[in-house]
Amino acid sequence: MIAIYPGSFDPVTLGHLDIIERASRLFEQVIVSVLCNPRKSPLFDVPHRIAQIQACTGHLPNVAIESFTGLTVEYARLRGAGVLLRGLRVLSDFEKELQMAHTNKTLCDELETVFLATSTEYSFLSSSVVKEIAQFGGMVDHLVPVNVAQDIYRCFNKTPPAATPNITP
Ligand code: ADP
């Protein structure tokens, strides 16, 4: 069974990587699909996000990375995928994800959405949290793969560890 794991991955975090590693043990092939969303202005462009994920998933032979635009269900059909994989962290994820799963089911009955629960240590972790910390020079090494931490500091022109906070009375 082929599973697609679509998302923004801007950038990929250890939470995403945990889902990818666990999924690679459950499915014959996992395709991590980087969404090219014209409505979002990402920190990293799509080729860069693909390269970042490739660099930290090289040890997983049944994982491939690519990008797509358009309807996820059509993309899944083209790839012959039977599973659309998503991760769940908190209750607020659930509402949005369930709505999306039901919508996709109306568009393609054969595609099953499968949710993997986050590992406890990553339940707070999102790409936005990482970007917020990094832009103020905070430590993100424990939140993202090493290559991504380097990219993100370069991008924000910061050097780890955390810079002294600038307090204005
Ligand atoms: P999107 O914009 O599609 O939500 P994201 O890159 O934010 O893209 O997330 C892609 C998928 O990974 C989503 O299903 C999201 O719930 C899941 N995910 C994100 N962070 C984590 C995490 N820390 N643990 C488990 N799943 C996660």
Short mmCIF file of C-alpha atoms and ligand atoms in Angstrom, two decimals:
data_model
loop_
_atom_site.label_atom_id
_atom_site.label_comp_id
_atom_site.label_asym_id
_atom_site.label_seq_id
_atom_site.Cartn_x
_atom_site.Cartn_y
_atom_site.Cartn_z
CA MET A 1 0.00 0.00 0.00
CA ILE A 2 1.26 3.45 -0.95
CA ALA A 3 0.64 6.33 1.49
CA ILE A 4 0.97 9.99 0.65
CA TYR A 5 1.83 12.42 3.45
CA PRO A 6 0.93 15.90 2.21
CA GLY A 7 1.79 19.10 4.05
CA SER A 8 3.53 22.45 3.96
CA PHE A 9 6.69 21.27 5.78
CA ASP A 10 7.91 24.88 6.04
CA PRO A 11 10.23 23.64 7.43
CA VAL A 12 10.13 19.92 8.28
CA THR A 13 10.31 19.39 12.08
CA LEU A 14 11.21 16.42 14.28
CA GLY A 15 7.43 15.95 14.70
CA HIS A 16 7.02 15.46 10.94
CA LEU A 17 10.09 13.23 10.82
CA ASP A 18 8.71 11.06 13.61
CA ILE A 19 5.48 10.55 11.61
CA ILE A 20 7.48 9.75 8.44
CA GLU A 21 9.67 7.18 10.22
CA ARG A 22 6.72 5.47 11.88
CA ALA A 23 4.73 5.46 8.61
CA SER A 24 7.67 3.92 6.74
CA ARG A 25 7.27 0.88 9.01
CA LEU A 26 3.53 0.64 8.29
CA PHE A 27 3.35 1.15 4.52
CA GLU A 28 5.24 -0.26 1.52
CA GLN A 29 5.93 3.22 0.27
CA VAL A 30 5.49 6.67 1.78
CA ILE A 31 5.48 9.71 -0.48
CA VAL A 32 6.03 12.95 1.41
CA SER A 33 4.26 15.53 -0.72
CA VAL A 34 5.26 19.14 -0.27
CA LEU A 35 2.29 21.36 -0.95
CA CYS A 36 2.84 24.25 -3.26
CA ASN A 37 0.19 26.60 -1.87
CA PRO A 38 0.00 29.86 -3.84
CA ARG A 39 -1.94 31.52 -0.97
CA LYS A 40 0.88 31.06 1.58
CA SER A 41 4.20 32.90 1.51
CA PRO A 42 6.63 30.32 2.82
CA LEU A 43 10.00 30.81 4.48
CA PHE A 44 11.60 28.20 2.22
CA ASP A 45 10.66 27.59 -1.42
CA VAL A 46 9.44 24.16 -2.50
CA PRO A 47 12.77 22.83 -3.93
CA HIS A 48 14.50 23.87 -0.70
CA ARG A 49 11.87 22.15 1.45
CA ILE A 50 12.21 18.98 -0.66
CA ALA A 51 16.01 19.06 -0.25
CA GLN A 52 15.66 19.55 3.52
CA ILE A 53 13.39 16.49 3.83
CA GLN A 54 15.59 14.41 1.53
CA ALA A 55 18.62 15.21 3.66
CA CYS A 56 17.02 13.84 6.83
CA THR A 57 15.19 10.81 5.37
CA GLY A 58 18.05 9.20 3.43
CA HIS A 59 18.06 6.29 5.90
CA LEU A 60 14.47 5.35 4.89
CA PRO A 61 14.59 3.50 1.53
CA ASN A 62 10.81 3.37 1.04
CA VAL A 63 10.30 7.12 1.49
CA ALA A 64 10.18 9.48 -1.49
CA ILE A 65 9.77 13.26 -1.50
CA GLU A 66 8.06 15.34 -4.16
CA SER A 67 5.78 18.35 -4.56
CA PHE A 68 2.37 18.87 -6.07
CA THR A 69 -0.23 21.52 -6.76
CA GLY A 70 -3.96 21.02 -7.07
CA LEU A 71 -6.36 18.60 -5.46
CA THR A 72 -4.80 16.09 -3.08
CA VAL A 73 -7.25 13.35 -4.13
CA GLU A 74 -6.28 13.73 -7.81
CA TYR A 75 -2.63 13.64 -6.87
CA ALA A 76 -3.23 10.47 -4.78
CA ARG A 77 -5.02 8.86 -7.73
CA LEU A 78 -2.09 9.66 -10.05
CA ARG A 79 0.34 8.10 -7.59
CA GLY A 80 -1.83 5.01 -7.00
CA ALA A 81 -1.99 5.79 -3.28
CA GLY A 82 -4.64 4.16 -1.09
CA VAL A 83 -3.85 6.15 2.04
CA LEU A 84 -3.65 9.84 2.82
CA LEU A 85 -1.61 10.21 5.97
CA ARG A 86 -1.96 13.07 8.45
CA GLY A 87 -0.64 13.70 11.95
CA LEU A 88 -2.73 14.70 14.96
CA ARG A 89 -1.42 16.74 17.85
CA VAL A 90 -4.19 18.50 19.75
CA LEU A 91 -7.97 18.68 19.72
CA SER A 92 -7.94 21.73 17.42
CA ASP A 93 -6.09 19.66 14.77
CA PHE A 94 -8.82 17.05 14.97
CA GLU A 95 -11.69 19.33 13.94
CA LYS A 96 -9.90 20.67 10.87
CA GLU A 97 -8.50 17.28 9.88
CA LEU A 98 -11.83 15.48 10.24
CA GLN A 99 -13.53 18.04 8.02
CA MET A 100 -10.78 17.61 5.43
CA ALA A 101 -11.00 13.80 5.63
CA HIS A 102 -14.77 13.87 5.10
CA THR A 103 -14.45 16.30 2.21
CA ASN A 104 -11.80 14.16 0.53
CA LYS A 105 -13.98 11.09 1.01
CA THR A 106 -16.78 12.78 -0.99
CA LEU A 107 -14.27 13.39 -3.79
CA CYS A 108 -12.62 9.96 -3.78
CA ASP A 109 -14.22 7.07 -1.94
CA GLU A 110 -11.23 4.71 -2.35
CA LEU A 111 -8.76 7.01 -0.60
CA GLU A 112 -8.62 6.43 3.18
CA THR A 113 -7.33 9.13 5.50
CA VAL A 114 -5.19 7.59 8.23
CA PHE A 115 -4.15 9.61 11.29
CA LEU A 116 -1.05 8.96 13.33
CA ALA A 117 -1.05 10.46 16.81
CA THR A 118 1.95 12.61 17.57
CA SER A 119 4.59 11.23 19.92
CA THR A 120 4.15 12.97 23.28
CA GLU A 121 7.45 14.85 23.07
CA TYR A 122 6.39 16.56 19.82
CA SER A 123 2.78 17.33 20.68
CA PHE A 124 3.47 21.10 20.97
CA LEU A 125 5.69 21.28 17.91
CA SER A 126 4.82 23.04 14.66
CA SER A 127 6.79 24.72 11.87
CA SER A 128 5.41 28.10 13.00
CA VAL A 129 6.71 27.60 16.56
CA VAL A 130 10.17 26.85 15.14
CA LYS A 131 10.13 29.97 12.94
CA GLU A 132 9.01 32.16 15.85
CA ILE A 133 11.85 30.95 18.09
CA ALA A 134 14.52 31.11 15.38
CA GLN A 135 13.74 34.66 14.28
CA PHE A 136 14.72 35.87 17.76
CA GLY A 137 17.87 33.76 17.80
CA GLY A 138 16.47 31.08 20.11
CA MET A 139 17.61 27.49 20.13
CA VAL A 140 15.79 25.16 17.68
CA ASP A 141 18.28 22.27 17.52
CA HIS A 142 16.01 20.08 19.63
CA LEU A 143 13.00 20.77 17.36
CA VAL A 144 14.25 20.27 13.80
CA PRO A 145 16.81 18.08 12.00
CA VAL A 146 20.39 19.44 12.09
CA ASN A 147 20.40 20.52 8.43
CA VAL A 148 17.16 22.48 8.93
CA ALA A 149 18.49 24.24 12.05
CA GLN A 150 21.47 25.46 10.02
CA ASP A 151 19.24 26.63 7.15
CA ILE A 152 16.88 28.46 9.43
CA TYR A 153 19.59 30.35 11.34
CA ARG A 154 21.15 31.32 8.01
CA CYS A 155 17.79 32.48 6.76
CA PHE A 156 17.17 34.72 9.79
CA ASN A 157 20.81 35.78 9.89
CA LYS A 158 21.16 34.52 13.46
CA THR A 159 23.78 32.50 15.23
CA PRO A 160 22.83 30.05 17.97
CA PRO A 161 22.61 29.93 20.95
CA ALA A 162 19.97 32.46 21.98
CA ALA A 163 20.82 36.11 21.71
CA THR A 164 20.33 38.30 24.79
CA PRO A 165 16.75 39.61 24.86
CA ASN A 166 16.43 43.28 24.01
CA ILE A 167 14.29 44.82 26.76
CA THR A 168 12.86 48.32 26.35
CA PRO A 169 11.56 49.83 29.60
P1 ADP B 1 -0.36 21.70 6.69
O1 ADP B 1 -0.24 23.15 6.28
O2 ADP B 1 -0.90 20.80 5.63
O3 ADP B 1 -1.06 21.50 8.02
P2 ADP B 1 2.09 21.03 8.09
O4 ADP B 1 3.47 20.94 7.56
O5 ADP B 1 1.83 22.04 9.16
O6 ADP B 1 1.17 21.24 6.84
O7 ADP B 1 1.64 19.61 8.67
C1 ADP B 1 1.59 18.47 7.85
C2 ADP B 1 1.00 17.32 8.66
O8 ADP B 1 1.87 16.97 9.71
C3 ADP B 1 -0.35 17.64 9.31
O9 ADP B 1 -1.16 16.49 9.29
C4 ADP B 1 0.03 17.98 10.73
O10 ADP B 1 -1.02 17.73 11.65
C5 ADP B 1 1.19 17.01 10.95
N1 ADP B 1 2.10 17.49 11.98
C6 ADP B 1 2.71 18.69 12.07
N2 ADP B 1 3.47 18.77 13.18
C7 ADP B 1 3.32 17.58 13.82
C8 ADP B 1 3.83 17.03 15.07
N3 ADP B 1 4.60 17.73 15.86
N4 ADP B 1 3.44 15.77 15.39
C9 ADP B 1 2.62 15.07 14.59
N5 ADP B 1 2.10 15.52 13.43
C10 ADP B 1 2.45 16.75 13.05
#
